[in-house]
Amino acid sequence: MKFAQRLNPLRKNVFAEMDSAKARAKTAGKEIIDLSLGSSDLPASDHVLEAIQTSLFDPSTHGYALFHSTRAFREAVASWYENKYGLALDPESEVLPLIGCQEGTAHLPLALLDPGDIGLLQDPSYPSHSGGIYLAGGEIYWLPTLAENNFLPVLSDIPPQIREQAKMMVLSYPHNPTTGLAPLSFFEQAVQFCKENAIALVHDFPYGDMVFSESPRAPSILEADRDKEISIEFFTFSKSYNMGGFRVAFAVGNPDLILALRQVKSVIDFNQYQGILNGAIAALQGPQESIQKTVDTFEHRRNVFVNALNRIGWNVPTPAATMYIWAKLPEQWQSNSMDFCTQLVESTGVALAPGSGFGKSGEGYVRMALVRDAEKLEEAAEKIDQFIHHK
Ligand SMILES: Cc1ncc(COP(=O)(O)O)c(C=O)c1O
């Protein structure tokens, strides 16, 4: 059988390779401590589950959720944004329900790029950003996002010819995988750059709430583009509300971008199940203390794991945000994060994400997700010590 060429860039996937390595380790009898995925081990709140449970037995939720029936969700999102960021959104034209940020960010390039058009992406970045551009037949111009620049791309380095051909730029802060934070002043610079060059500015914002106590809150991109001239922002319930498996998120921002994404999605899906949208509404409108509890849990785990890694002689930076540690590998592994991760999991059961899976600039790093309790993280550090120093 012959497959489309657009599939080729998607065929090599380091996370699929890690999956096989984990499976081999499990078959060999290893207990897996899986820190390779940003999938929270914390539960969704009871009031969210109750709203979903009630919906399950209400037959009016069982049909397709067409756009008119998502109105309550879109209104809840608009009020939540207004309360949180002081930004007014029109629920009709400036909010769109999604089946995850992954789905939304991967579908958007179909609305923006003709074959050969350029999308500007951070390197390293979340894989759905590049995957969506490849599926749309677009080209990627990578923006190095490096420690020496506080994990912010240098926009003035983008050549004039690239600025002309680019149709979209994707930013994401707090940043996965580097854990970098962007100040509002950087977003203002990015908005200015995109306006000058007629580029759509896409902000993937899953970790908006996941900022630790010593750091300032993370701004929304719309605070830098209050008139919503060129920006669209994606927020998910996966992180703040521990609802990753429920697959619910939304996009907000420029009405033309929202409409274009809606048009793409209209031939692909009929929105999330209404019962889950009702759970998401309960999350937005209910008590918000659970968010702080989640952030505090990750902050505690961060402190424990950073200390434990330092103790074994691996000096990793203390992340200011997200649910990850982004660590430079010891010298002998600098050019092969994939080998490090597969050998580590096969010999100890500890699974980490190879930095190369997030782009060229991710090579030499690993990402560790803080998705196990403090005790397990201590155990993981001991196993990593055994692997690095006593192999
Ligand atoms: C930057 C980024 N975007 C999107 C996602 C996926 O979000 P969702 O669960 O809403 O698809 C993640 C999950 O880890 C992420 O880190």
mmCIF file of C-alpha atoms and ligand atoms in Angstrom:
data_model
loop_
_atom_site.group_PDB
_atom_site.id
_atom_site.type_symbol
_atom_site.label_atom_id
_atom_site.label_comp_id
_atom_site.label_asym_id
_atom_site.label_seq_id
_atom_site.Cartn_x
_atom_site.Cartn_y
_atom_site.Cartn_z
ATOM 1 C CA MET A 1 0.000 0.000 0.000
ATOM 2 C CA LYS A 2 1.165 3.529 -0.708
ATOM 3 C CA PHE A 3 0.795 6.177 1.963
ATOM 4 C CA ALA A 4 0.854 9.950 1.702
ATOM 5 C CA GLN A 5 4.239 11.595 2.086
ATOM 6 C CA ARG A 6 2.855 13.759 4.858
ATOM 7 C CA LEU A 7 2.862 10.658 7.043
ATOM 8 C CA ASN A 8 6.662 10.292 6.842
ATOM 9 C CA PRO A 9 7.607 12.916 9.460
ATOM 10 C CA LEU A 10 5.124 11.287 11.859
ATOM 11 C CA ARG A 11 6.508 7.771 11.489
ATOM 12 C CA LYS A 12 9.570 8.285 13.689
ATOM 13 C CA ASN A 13 8.368 8.916 17.199
ATOM 14 C CA VAL A 14 10.673 8.676 20.196
ATOM 15 C CA PHE A 15 7.701 8.296 22.521
ATOM 16 C CA ALA A 16 6.615 5.147 20.663
ATOM 17 C CA GLU A 17 10.199 3.864 21.035
ATOM 18 C CA MET A 18 10.044 4.650 24.763
ATOM 19 C CA ASP A 19 6.757 2.738 24.962
ATOM 20 C CA SER A 20 8.459 -0.363 23.526
ATOM 21 C CA ALA A 21 11.390 0.063 25.937
ATOM 22 C CA LYS A 22 8.957 0.316 28.875
ATOM 23 C CA ALA A 23 7.133 -2.806 27.656
ATOM 24 C CA ARG A 24 10.456 -4.714 27.421
ATOM 25 C CA ALA A 25 11.405 -3.617 30.948
ATOM 26 C CA LYS A 26 8.021 -4.731 32.277
ATOM 27 C CA THR A 27 8.252 -8.124 30.554
ATOM 28 C CA ALA A 28 11.681 -8.538 32.157
ATOM 29 C CA GLY A 29 10.031 -8.071 35.559
ATOM 30 C CA LYS A 30 11.028 -4.467 36.308
ATOM 31 C CA GLU A 31 8.672 -2.228 38.278
ATOM 32 C CA ILE A 32 8.126 0.816 36.049
ATOM 33 C CA ILE A 33 8.354 4.275 37.630
ATOM 34 C CA ASP A 34 6.961 6.200 34.701
ATOM 35 C CA LEU A 35 8.083 9.833 34.716
ATOM 36 C CA SER A 36 8.088 10.051 30.923
ATOM 37 C CA LEU A 37 4.584 11.495 30.409
ATOM 38 C CA GLY A 38 2.917 14.649 31.744
ATOM 39 C CA SER A 39 -0.146 12.667 32.758
ATOM 40 C CA SER A 40 -1.148 13.724 36.280
ATOM 41 C CA ASP A 41 -1.612 10.979 38.882
ATOM 42 C CA LEU A 42 -3.872 13.310 40.940
ATOM 43 C CA PRO A 43 -7.668 12.913 40.798
ATOM 44 C CA ALA A 44 -10.262 15.244 39.290
ATOM 45 C CA SER A 45 -12.467 16.965 41.929
ATOM 46 C CA ASP A 46 -15.589 15.281 43.264
ATOM 47 C CA HIS A 47 -17.922 18.096 42.154
ATOM 48 C CA VAL A 48 -16.640 17.639 38.572
ATOM 49 C CA LEU A 49 -17.231 13.888 38.690
ATOM 50 C CA GLU A 50 -20.690 14.401 40.181
ATOM 51 C CA ALA A 51 -21.659 16.760 37.334
ATOM 52 C CA ILE A 52 -20.531 14.152 34.804
ATOM 53 C CA GLN A 53 -22.296 11.362 36.694
ATOM 54 C CA THR A 54 -25.570 13.303 36.751
ATOM 55 C CA SER A 55 -25.251 14.023 33.023
ATOM 56 C CA LEU A 56 -24.740 10.349 32.229
ATOM 57 C CA PHE A 57 -28.307 9.591 33.303
ATOM 58 C CA ASP A 58 -29.767 12.586 31.450
ATOM 59 C CA PRO A 59 -30.661 11.394 27.937
ATOM 60 C CA SER A 60 -30.613 14.974 26.643
ATOM 61 C CA THR A 61 -26.790 14.766 26.871
ATOM 62 C CA HIS A 62 -26.578 11.624 24.751
ATOM 63 C CA GLY A 63 -26.835 13.140 21.295
ATOM 64 C CA TYR A 64 -24.318 15.080 19.242
ATOM 65 C CA ALA A 65 -23.145 18.279 20.945
ATOM 66 C CA LEU A 66 -23.579 20.733 18.107
ATOM 67 C CA PHE A 67 -22.274 24.281 18.447
ATOM 68 C CA HIS A 68 -25.579 25.678 19.747
ATOM 69 C CA SER A 69 -25.584 23.154 22.592
ATOM 70 C CA THR A 70 -22.096 24.146 23.780
ATOM 71 C CA ARG A 71 -23.276 27.684 24.612
ATOM 72 C CA ALA A 72 -23.277 27.097 28.426
ATOM 73 C CA PHE A 73 -19.675 25.886 28.235
ATOM 74 C CA ARG A 74 -18.582 28.862 26.145
ATOM 75 C CA GLU A 75 -20.273 31.266 28.564
ATOM 76 C CA ALA A 76 -18.555 29.601 31.527
ATOM 77 C CA VAL A 77 -15.184 29.977 29.770
ATOM 78 C CA ALA A 78 -15.793 33.667 29.022
ATOM 79 C CA SER A 79 -16.685 34.421 32.690
ATOM 80 C CA TRP A 80 -13.671 32.453 33.937
ATOM 81 C CA TYR A 81 -11.302 34.387 31.636
ATOM 82 C CA GLU A 82 -12.823 37.671 32.701
ATOM 83 C CA ASN A 83 -12.359 36.829 36.405
ATOM 84 C CA LYS A 84 -8.874 35.498 36.001
ATOM 85 C CA TYR A 85 -7.268 37.796 33.432
ATOM 86 C CA GLY A 86 -9.658 40.763 33.268
ATOM 87 C CA LEU A 87 -10.318 40.007 29.592
ATOM 88 C CA ALA A 88 -13.792 40.202 28.060
ATOM 89 C CA LEU A 89 -14.586 37.463 25.526
ATOM 90 C CA ASP A 90 -17.659 37.076 23.334
ATOM 91 C CA PRO A 91 -18.853 33.516 24.044
ATOM 92 C CA GLU A 92 -20.382 33.287 20.578
ATOM 93 C CA SER A 93 -17.412 34.228 18.417
ATOM 94 C CA GLU A 94 -14.313 34.216 20.641
ATOM 95 C CA VAL A 95 -14.536 30.846 22.458
ATOM 96 C CA LEU A 96 -14.390 27.354 20.935
ATOM 97 C CA PRO A 97 -14.681 24.021 22.795
ATOM 98 C CA LEU A 98 -11.981 21.464 21.982
ATOM 99 C CA ILE A 99 -11.293 17.778 22.610
ATOM 100 C CA GLY A 100 -7.892 18.696 24.093
ATOM 101 C CA CYS A 101 -5.271 21.341 23.329
ATOM 102 C CA GLN A 102 -3.423 18.682 21.356
ATOM 103 C CA GLU A 103 -6.341 18.332 18.957
ATOM 104 C CA GLY A 104 -6.815 22.107 18.642
ATOM 105 C CA THR A 105 -3.172 23.013 18.089
ATOM 106 C CA ALA A 106 -2.727 20.144 15.624
ATOM 107 C CA HIS A 107 -5.812 21.100 13.568
ATOM 108 C CA LEU A 108 -5.201 24.858 13.430
ATOM 109 C CA PRO A 109 -2.435 24.721 10.757
ATOM 110 C CA LEU A 110 -4.985 23.184 8.340
ATOM 111 C CA ALA A 111 -6.799 26.516 8.528
ATOM 112 C CA LEU A 112 -3.697 28.695 8.189
ATOM 113 C CA LEU A 113 -1.109 27.037 5.966
ATOM 114 C CA ASP A 114 -1.078 26.215 2.286
ATOM 115 C CA PRO A 115 1.511 23.626 1.253
ATOM 116 C CA GLY A 116 4.977 25.148 1.594
ATOM 117 C CA ASP A 117 3.910 27.966 3.925
ATOM 118 C CA ILE A 118 6.017 28.424 7.016
ATOM 119 C CA GLY A 119 5.085 27.987 10.652
ATOM 120 C CA LEU A 120 7.479 29.328 13.299
ATOM 121 C CA LEU A 121 7.932 26.847 16.148
ATOM 122 C CA GLN A 122 9.968 26.791 19.301
ATOM 123 C CA ASP A 123 12.760 24.231 19.399
ATOM 124 C CA PRO A 124 12.240 22.270 21.629
ATOM 125 C CA SER A 125 8.446 22.155 21.647
ATOM 126 C CA TYR A 126 5.417 19.937 22.221
ATOM 127 C CA PRO A 127 5.168 17.376 19.373
ATOM 128 C CA SER A 128 1.595 18.230 18.278
ATOM 129 C CA HIS A 129 2.804 21.681 17.202
ATOM 130 C CA SER A 130 5.103 20.253 14.534
ATOM 131 C CA GLY A 131 2.785 17.303 13.769
ATOM 132 C CA GLY A 132 -0.045 19.670 12.830
ATOM 133 C CA ILE A 133 2.182 21.664 10.495
ATOM 134 C CA TYR A 134 3.420 18.493 8.782
ATOM 135 C CA LEU A 135 -0.169 17.283 8.309
ATOM 136 C CA ALA A 136 -1.053 20.613 6.686
ATOM 137 C CA GLY A 137 1.897 20.280 4.272
ATOM 138 C CA GLY A 138 3.613 23.303 5.820
ATOM 139 C CA GLU A 139 7.292 23.895 6.513
ATOM 140 C CA ILE A 140 8.792 24.631 9.913
ATOM 141 C CA TYR A 141 11.294 27.336 10.771
ATOM 142 C CA TRP A 142 12.669 26.498 14.201
ATOM 143 C CA LEU A 143 13.182 29.142 16.864
ATOM 144 C CA PRO A 144 15.936 27.949 19.228
ATOM 145 C CA THR A 145 14.617 28.175 22.780
ATOM 146 C CA LEU A 146 17.762 27.905 24.846
ATOM 147 C CA ALA A 147 18.846 28.145 28.484
ATOM 148 C CA GLU A 148 21.243 31.020 27.698
ATOM 149 C CA ASN A 149 18.265 33.139 26.550
ATOM 150 C CA ASN A 150 16.023 32.227 29.516
ATOM 151 C CA PHE A 151 14.247 29.790 27.187
ATOM 152 C CA LEU A 152 12.833 32.658 25.074
ATOM 153 C CA PRO A 153 13.310 32.657 21.281
ATOM 154 C CA VAL A 154 15.223 35.626 19.861
ATOM 155 C CA LEU A 155 12.704 37.131 17.435
ATOM 156 C CA SER A 156 15.201 39.575 15.932
ATOM 157 C CA ASP A 157 17.184 36.546 14.635
ATOM 158 C CA ILE A 158 14.350 35.553 12.252
ATOM 159 C CA PRO A 159 15.490 36.447 8.699
ATOM 160 C CA PRO A 160 13.335 38.840 6.579
ATOM 161 C CA GLN A 161 12.520 36.187 3.963
ATOM 162 C CA ILE A 162 11.201 33.830 6.663
ATOM 163 C CA ARG A 163 9.091 36.629 8.178
ATOM 164 C CA GLU A 164 7.491 37.121 4.766
ATOM 165 C CA GLN A 165 6.662 33.445 4.248
ATOM 166 C CA ALA A 166 5.519 32.706 7.789
ATOM 167 C CA LYS A 167 1.773 32.494 8.441
ATOM 168 C CA MET A 168 1.798 31.384 12.065
ATOM 169 C CA MET A 169 4.013 31.346 15.144
ATOM 170 C CA VAL A 170 3.405 29.022 18.091
ATOM 171 C CA LEU A 171 4.581 29.972 21.579
ATOM 172 C CA SER A 172 3.860 28.080 24.778
ATOM 173 C CA TYR A 173 4.568 29.401 28.300
ATOM 174 C CA PRO A 174 5.034 28.126 30.966
ATOM 175 C CA HIS A 175 7.037 26.021 28.544
ATOM 176 C CA ASN A 176 7.001 22.281 28.082
ATOM 177 C CA PRO A 177 9.648 20.827 28.105
ATOM 178 C CA THR A 178 12.100 23.518 29.286
ATOM 179 C CA THR A 179 9.872 24.828 32.162
ATOM 180 C CA GLY A 180 10.714 28.420 31.067
ATOM 181 C CA LEU A 181 8.409 31.328 31.905
ATOM 182 C CA ALA A 182 7.749 34.302 29.610
ATOM 183 C CA PRO A 183 7.163 37.773 31.034
ATOM 184 C CA LEU A 184 4.346 39.920 29.625
ATOM 185 C CA SER A 185 7.009 42.135 27.991
ATOM 186 C CA PHE A 186 8.103 39.182 25.801
ATOM 187 C CA PHE A 187 4.501 38.566 24.746
ATOM 188 C CA GLU A 188 4.175 42.262 23.855
ATOM 189 C CA GLN A 189 7.265 41.945 21.676
ATOM 190 C CA ALA A 190 5.837 38.797 20.032
ATOM 191 C CA VAL A 191 2.458 40.475 19.369
ATOM 192 C CA GLN A 192 4.237 43.452 17.789
ATOM 193 C CA PHE A 193 6.366 41.127 15.637
ATOM 194 C CA CYS A 194 3.339 39.143 14.447
ATOM 195 C CA LYS A 195 1.298 42.273 13.688
ATOM 196 C CA GLU A 196 4.148 43.762 11.642
ATOM 197 C CA ASN A 197 4.523 40.565 9.642
ATOM 198 C CA ALA A 198 0.844 39.516 9.373
ATOM 199 C CA ILE A 199 1.472 36.299 11.273
ATOM 200 C CA ALA A 200 -1.143 34.522 13.420
ATOM 201 C CA LEU A 201 0.109 34.195 16.985
ATOM 202 C CA VAL A 202 -0.822 30.896 18.616
ATOM 203 C CA HIS A 203 -0.303 30.470 22.352
ATOM 204 C CA ASP A 204 -0.580 26.989 23.846
ATOM 205 C CA PHE A 205 -1.285 27.634 27.543
ATOM 206 C CA PRO A 206 -1.830 24.303 29.372
ATOM 207 C CA TYR A 207 0.386 25.239 32.327
ATOM 208 C CA GLY A 208 -1.097 28.697 32.969
ATOM 209 C CA ASP A 209 -1.832 27.770 36.581
ATOM 210 C CA MET A 210 1.198 25.574 37.191
ATOM 211 C CA VAL A 211 3.549 28.249 38.527
ATOM 212 C CA PHE A 212 5.355 27.703 41.840
ATOM 213 C CA SER A 213 5.154 29.989 44.859
ATOM 214 C CA GLU A 214 8.335 32.029 44.309
ATOM 215 C CA SER A 215 7.421 33.116 40.744
ATOM 216 C CA PRO A 216 5.004 35.700 39.311
ATOM 217 C CA ARG A 217 1.788 34.365 37.717
ATOM 218 C CA ALA A 218 1.905 33.423 34.039
ATOM 219 C CA PRO A 219 0.276 35.982 31.703
ATOM 220 C CA SER A 220 -2.250 35.126 28.996
ATOM 221 C CA ILE A 221 -1.168 36.140 25.468
ATOM 222 C CA LEU A 222 -4.423 38.118 25.239
ATOM 223 C CA GLU A 223 -3.114 40.488 27.932
ATOM 224 C CA ALA A 224 -0.598 41.572 25.287
ATOM 225 C CA ASP A 225 -3.210 41.625 22.497
ATOM 226 C CA ARG A 226 -6.265 42.975 24.290
ATOM 227 C CA ASP A 227 -8.072 43.746 21.021
ATOM 228 C CA LYS A 228 -7.483 40.160 19.896
ATOM 229 C CA GLU A 229 -6.083 41.328 16.586
ATOM 230 C CA ILE A 230 -3.864 38.334 15.773
ATOM 231 C CA SER A 231 -3.822 35.931 18.741
ATOM 232 C CA ILE A 232 -5.469 32.651 19.673
ATOM 233 C CA GLU A 233 -4.849 30.910 22.996
ATOM 234 C CA PHE A 234 -5.407 27.250 23.960
ATOM 235 C CA PHE A 235 -6.230 26.161 27.513
ATOM 236 C CA THR A 236 -6.854 22.631 28.761
ATOM 237 C CA PHE A 237 -8.540 21.001 31.761
ATOM 238 C CA SER A 238 -5.813 18.321 31.701
ATOM 239 C CA LYS A 239 -3.377 20.070 34.046
ATOM 240 C CA SER A 240 -5.119 22.601 36.358
ATOM 241 C CA TYR A 241 -8.090 20.273 36.913
ATOM 242 C CA ASN A 242 -6.376 16.864 36.545
ATOM 243 C CA MET A 243 -8.749 15.875 33.722
ATOM 244 C CA GLY A 244 -6.292 14.664 31.062
ATOM 245 C CA GLY A 245 -8.259 11.513 30.259
ATOM 246 C CA PHE A 246 -11.509 13.427 29.860
ATOM 247 C CA ARG A 247 -10.225 15.250 26.767
ATOM 248 C CA VAL A 248 -11.629 18.719 27.166
ATOM 249 C CA ALA A 249 -10.099 22.101 26.392
ATOM 250 C CA PHE A 250 -10.900 25.353 24.611
ATOM 251 C CA ALA A 251 -9.505 28.037 22.346
ATOM 252 C CA VAL A 252 -10.112 31.765 22.885
ATOM 253 C CA GLY A 253 -9.109 34.847 20.955
ATOM 254 C CA ASN A 254 -9.370 36.449 17.534
ATOM 255 C CA PRO A 255 -12.824 35.653 16.079
ATOM 256 C CA ASP A 256 -11.506 34.985 12.557
ATOM 257 C CA LEU A 257 -9.017 32.437 13.891
ATOM 258 C CA ILE A 258 -11.699 30.866 16.092
ATOM 259 C CA LEU A 259 -14.093 30.622 13.139
ATOM 260 C CA ALA A 260 -11.412 29.128 10.877
ATOM 261 C CA LEU A 261 -10.569 26.434 13.437
ATOM 262 C CA ARG A 262 -14.271 25.779 13.939
ATOM 263 C CA GLN A 263 -14.686 25.303 10.184
ATOM 264 C CA VAL A 264 -11.847 22.751 10.098
ATOM 265 C CA LYS A 265 -13.303 20.917 13.082
ATOM 266 C CA SER A 266 -16.819 20.934 11.634
ATOM 267 C CA VAL A 267 -15.786 18.160 9.206
ATOM 268 C CA ILE A 268 -13.832 16.253 11.863
ATOM 269 C CA ASP A 269 -15.804 16.120 15.122
ATOM 270 C CA PHE A 270 -19.083 17.069 16.792
ATOM 271 C CA ASN A 271 -17.422 18.435 19.950
ATOM 272 C CA GLN A 272 -16.838 16.721 23.279
ATOM 273 C CA TYR A 273 -19.647 14.720 24.977
ATOM 274 C CA GLN A 274 -21.982 17.163 26.759
ATOM 275 C CA GLY A 275 -21.631 15.324 30.070
ATOM 276 C CA ILE A 276 -17.904 16.033 30.050
ATOM 277 C CA LEU A 277 -18.554 19.639 29.036
ATOM 278 C CA ASN A 278 -20.856 19.793 32.094
ATOM 279 C CA GLY A 279 -17.989 18.480 34.245
ATOM 280 C CA ALA A 280 -15.735 21.153 32.757
ATOM 281 C CA ILE A 281 -18.331 23.846 33.527
ATOM 282 C CA ALA A 282 -18.427 22.570 37.144
ATOM 283 C CA ALA A 283 -14.620 22.816 37.231
ATOM 284 C CA LEU A 284 -14.668 26.442 36.035
ATOM 285 C CA GLN A 285 -17.577 27.540 38.233
ATOM 286 C CA GLY A 286 -16.880 25.468 41.363
ATOM 287 C CA PRO A 287 -14.340 26.041 44.147
ATOM 288 C CA GLN A 288 -10.903 26.780 42.717
ATOM 289 C CA GLU A 289 -8.852 25.664 45.768
ATOM 290 C CA SER A 290 -8.076 22.339 44.105
ATOM 291 C CA ILE A 291 -5.824 24.151 41.612
ATOM 292 C CA GLN A 292 -3.627 25.510 44.403
ATOM 293 C CA LYS A 293 -3.569 22.071 46.037
ATOM 294 C CA THR A 294 -2.349 20.533 42.778
ATOM 295 C CA VAL A 295 0.318 23.212 42.316
ATOM 296 C CA ASP A 296 1.453 22.776 45.955
ATOM 297 C CA THR A 297 1.718 19.019 45.448
ATOM 298 C CA PHE A 298 3.907 19.454 42.374
ATOM 299 C CA GLU A 299 5.994 22.088 44.188
ATOM 300 C CA HIS A 300 6.629 19.691 47.086
ATOM 301 C CA ARG A 301 7.561 16.898 44.678
ATOM 302 C CA ARG A 302 9.806 19.287 42.768
ATOM 303 C CA ASN A 303 11.703 20.185 45.969
ATOM 304 C CA VAL A 304 12.090 16.549 46.995
ATOM 305 C CA PHE A 305 13.237 15.356 43.548
ATOM 306 C CA VAL A 306 15.628 18.247 42.858
ATOM 307 C CA ASN A 307 17.240 17.656 46.284
ATOM 308 C CA ALA A 308 17.461 13.919 45.699
ATOM 309 C CA LEU A 309 19.058 14.396 42.268
ATOM 310 C CA ASN A 310 21.511 16.949 43.666
ATOM 311 C CA ARG A 311 22.385 14.484 46.423
ATOM 312 C CA ILE A 312 23.362 11.831 43.874
ATOM 313 C CA GLY A 313 25.554 14.406 42.114
ATOM 314 C CA TRP A 314 23.207 15.372 39.248
ATOM 315 C CA ASN A 315 22.793 19.121 39.618
ATOM 316 C CA VAL A 316 19.517 19.939 37.927
ATOM 317 C CA PRO A 317 17.916 23.402 37.860
ATOM 318 C CA THR A 318 14.876 24.060 40.057
ATOM 319 C CA PRO A 319 11.925 24.682 37.714
ATOM 320 C CA ALA A 320 9.778 27.768 38.360
ATOM 321 C CA ALA A 321 6.698 26.285 36.661
ATOM 322 C CA THR A 322 5.043 23.269 34.948
ATOM 323 C CA MET A 323 5.174 19.688 36.257
ATOM 324 C CA TYR A 324 8.592 18.821 34.852
ATOM 325 C CA ILE A 325 12.305 18.990 35.506
ATOM 326 C CA TRP A 326 14.380 19.726 32.389
ATOM 327 C CA ALA A 327 17.818 18.329 33.099
ATOM 328 C CA LYS A 328 21.059 18.419 31.148
ATOM 329 C CA LEU A 329 22.433 14.900 30.868
ATOM 330 C CA PRO A 330 25.755 13.864 32.379
ATOM 331 C CA GLU A 331 28.683 14.395 29.967
ATOM 332 C CA GLN A 332 28.855 10.867 28.485
ATOM 333 C CA TRP A 333 25.185 10.952 27.419
ATOM 334 C CA GLN A 334 25.080 14.473 25.966
ATOM 335 C CA SER A 335 24.659 13.353 22.374
ATOM 336 C CA ASN A 336 22.152 10.577 22.904
ATOM 337 C CA SER A 337 19.216 11.205 25.181
ATOM 338 C CA MET A 338 17.276 8.358 23.547
ATOM 339 C CA ASP A 339 19.967 5.779 24.411
ATOM 340 C CA PHE A 340 20.128 7.139 27.956
ATOM 341 C CA CYS A 341 16.362 6.780 28.400
ATOM 342 C CA THR A 342 16.009 3.322 26.842
ATOM 343 C CA GLN A 343 18.987 1.926 28.784
ATOM 344 C CA LEU A 344 17.787 3.571 32.012
ATOM 345 C CA VAL A 345 14.302 2.096 31.765
ATOM 346 C CA GLU A 346 15.547 -1.330 30.745
ATOM 347 C CA SER A 347 18.027 -1.541 33.585
ATOM 348 C CA THR A 348 16.082 0.219 36.391
ATOM 349 C CA GLY A 349 12.425 0.612 35.338
ATOM 350 C CA VAL A 350 12.660 4.439 35.627
ATOM 351 C CA ALA A 351 11.179 6.002 32.474
ATOM 352 C CA LEU A 352 12.108 9.574 31.468
ATOM 353 C CA ALA A 353 11.384 11.470 28.236
ATOM 354 C CA PRO A 354 14.385 11.942 25.921
ATOM 355 C CA GLY A 355 14.955 15.616 25.100
ATOM 356 C CA SER A 356 15.445 14.752 21.413
ATOM 357 C CA GLY A 357 11.724 13.923 21.221
ATOM 358 C CA PHE A 358 10.963 17.636 21.565
ATOM 359 C CA GLY A 359 13.333 18.824 18.825
ATOM 360 C CA LYS A 360 17.003 19.192 17.884
ATOM 361 C CA SER A 361 17.760 21.654 20.689
ATOM 362 C CA GLY A 362 16.352 19.153 23.181
ATOM 363 C CA GLU A 363 19.213 16.723 22.540
ATOM 364 C CA GLY A 364 21.459 16.390 25.578
ATOM 365 C CA TYR A 365 18.507 16.821 27.960
ATOM 366 C CA VAL A 366 15.849 14.659 29.573
ATOM 367 C CA ARG A 367 12.427 15.672 30.858
ATOM 368 C CA MET A 368 11.261 14.202 34.159
ATOM 369 C CA ALA A 369 7.549 14.507 34.962
ATOM 370 C CA LEU A 370 6.685 14.899 38.646
ATOM 371 C CA VAL A 371 3.771 12.478 38.359
ATOM 372 C CA ARG A 372 4.582 10.107 41.218
ATOM 373 C CA ASP A 373 4.546 10.798 44.960
ATOM 374 C CA ALA A 374 7.628 12.071 46.804
ATOM 375 C CA GLU A 375 8.591 8.611 48.064
ATOM 376 C CA LYS A 376 8.608 7.138 44.541
ATOM 377 C CA LEU A 377 10.621 10.103 43.281
ATOM 378 C CA GLU A 378 13.252 9.426 46.006
ATOM 379 C CA GLU A 379 13.308 5.789 44.894
ATOM 380 C CA ALA A 380 13.657 6.877 41.247
ATOM 381 C CA ALA A 381 16.641 9.092 42.169
ATOM 382 C CA GLU A 382 18.349 6.131 43.901
ATOM 383 C CA LYS A 383 17.821 3.953 40.831
ATOM 384 C CA ILE A 384 19.144 6.704 38.546
ATOM 385 C CA ASP A 385 22.208 6.937 40.829
ATOM 386 C CA GLN A 386 22.799 3.193 40.486
ATOM 387 C CA PHE A 387 22.529 3.464 36.694
ATOM 388 C CA ILE A 388 24.781 6.501 36.251
ATOM 389 C CA HIS A 389 27.467 5.767 38.802
ATOM 390 C CA HIS A 390 27.526 2.040 39.403
ATOM 391 C CA LYS A 391 26.503 0.569 36.061
HETATM 392 C C1 LIG B 1 2.297 22.183 25.533
HETATM 393 C C2 LIG B 1 1.215 21.176 25.589
HETATM 394 N N1 LIG B 1 0.180 21.287 24.744
HETATM 395 C C3 LIG B 1 -0.820 20.395 24.763
HETATM 396 C C4 LIG B 1 -0.820 19.341 25.649
HETATM 397 C C5 LIG B 1 -1.952 18.358 25.604
HETATM 398 O O1 LIG B 1 -3.061 18.913 26.193
HETATM 399 P P1 LIG B 1 -4.485 18.177 26.091
HETATM 400 O O2 LIG B 1 -4.499 17.113 27.140
HETATM 401 O O3 LIG B 1 -5.466 19.250 26.343
HETATM 402 O O4 LIG B 1 -4.572 17.620 24.706
HETATM 403 C C6 LIG B 1 0.229 19.179 26.542
HETATM 404 C C7 LIG B 1 0.238 18.028 27.455
HETATM 405 O O5 LIG B 1 1.197 17.656 28.066
HETATM 406 C C8 LIG B 1 1.270 20.122 26.518
HETATM 407 O O6 LIG B 1 2.300 20.030 27.348
#
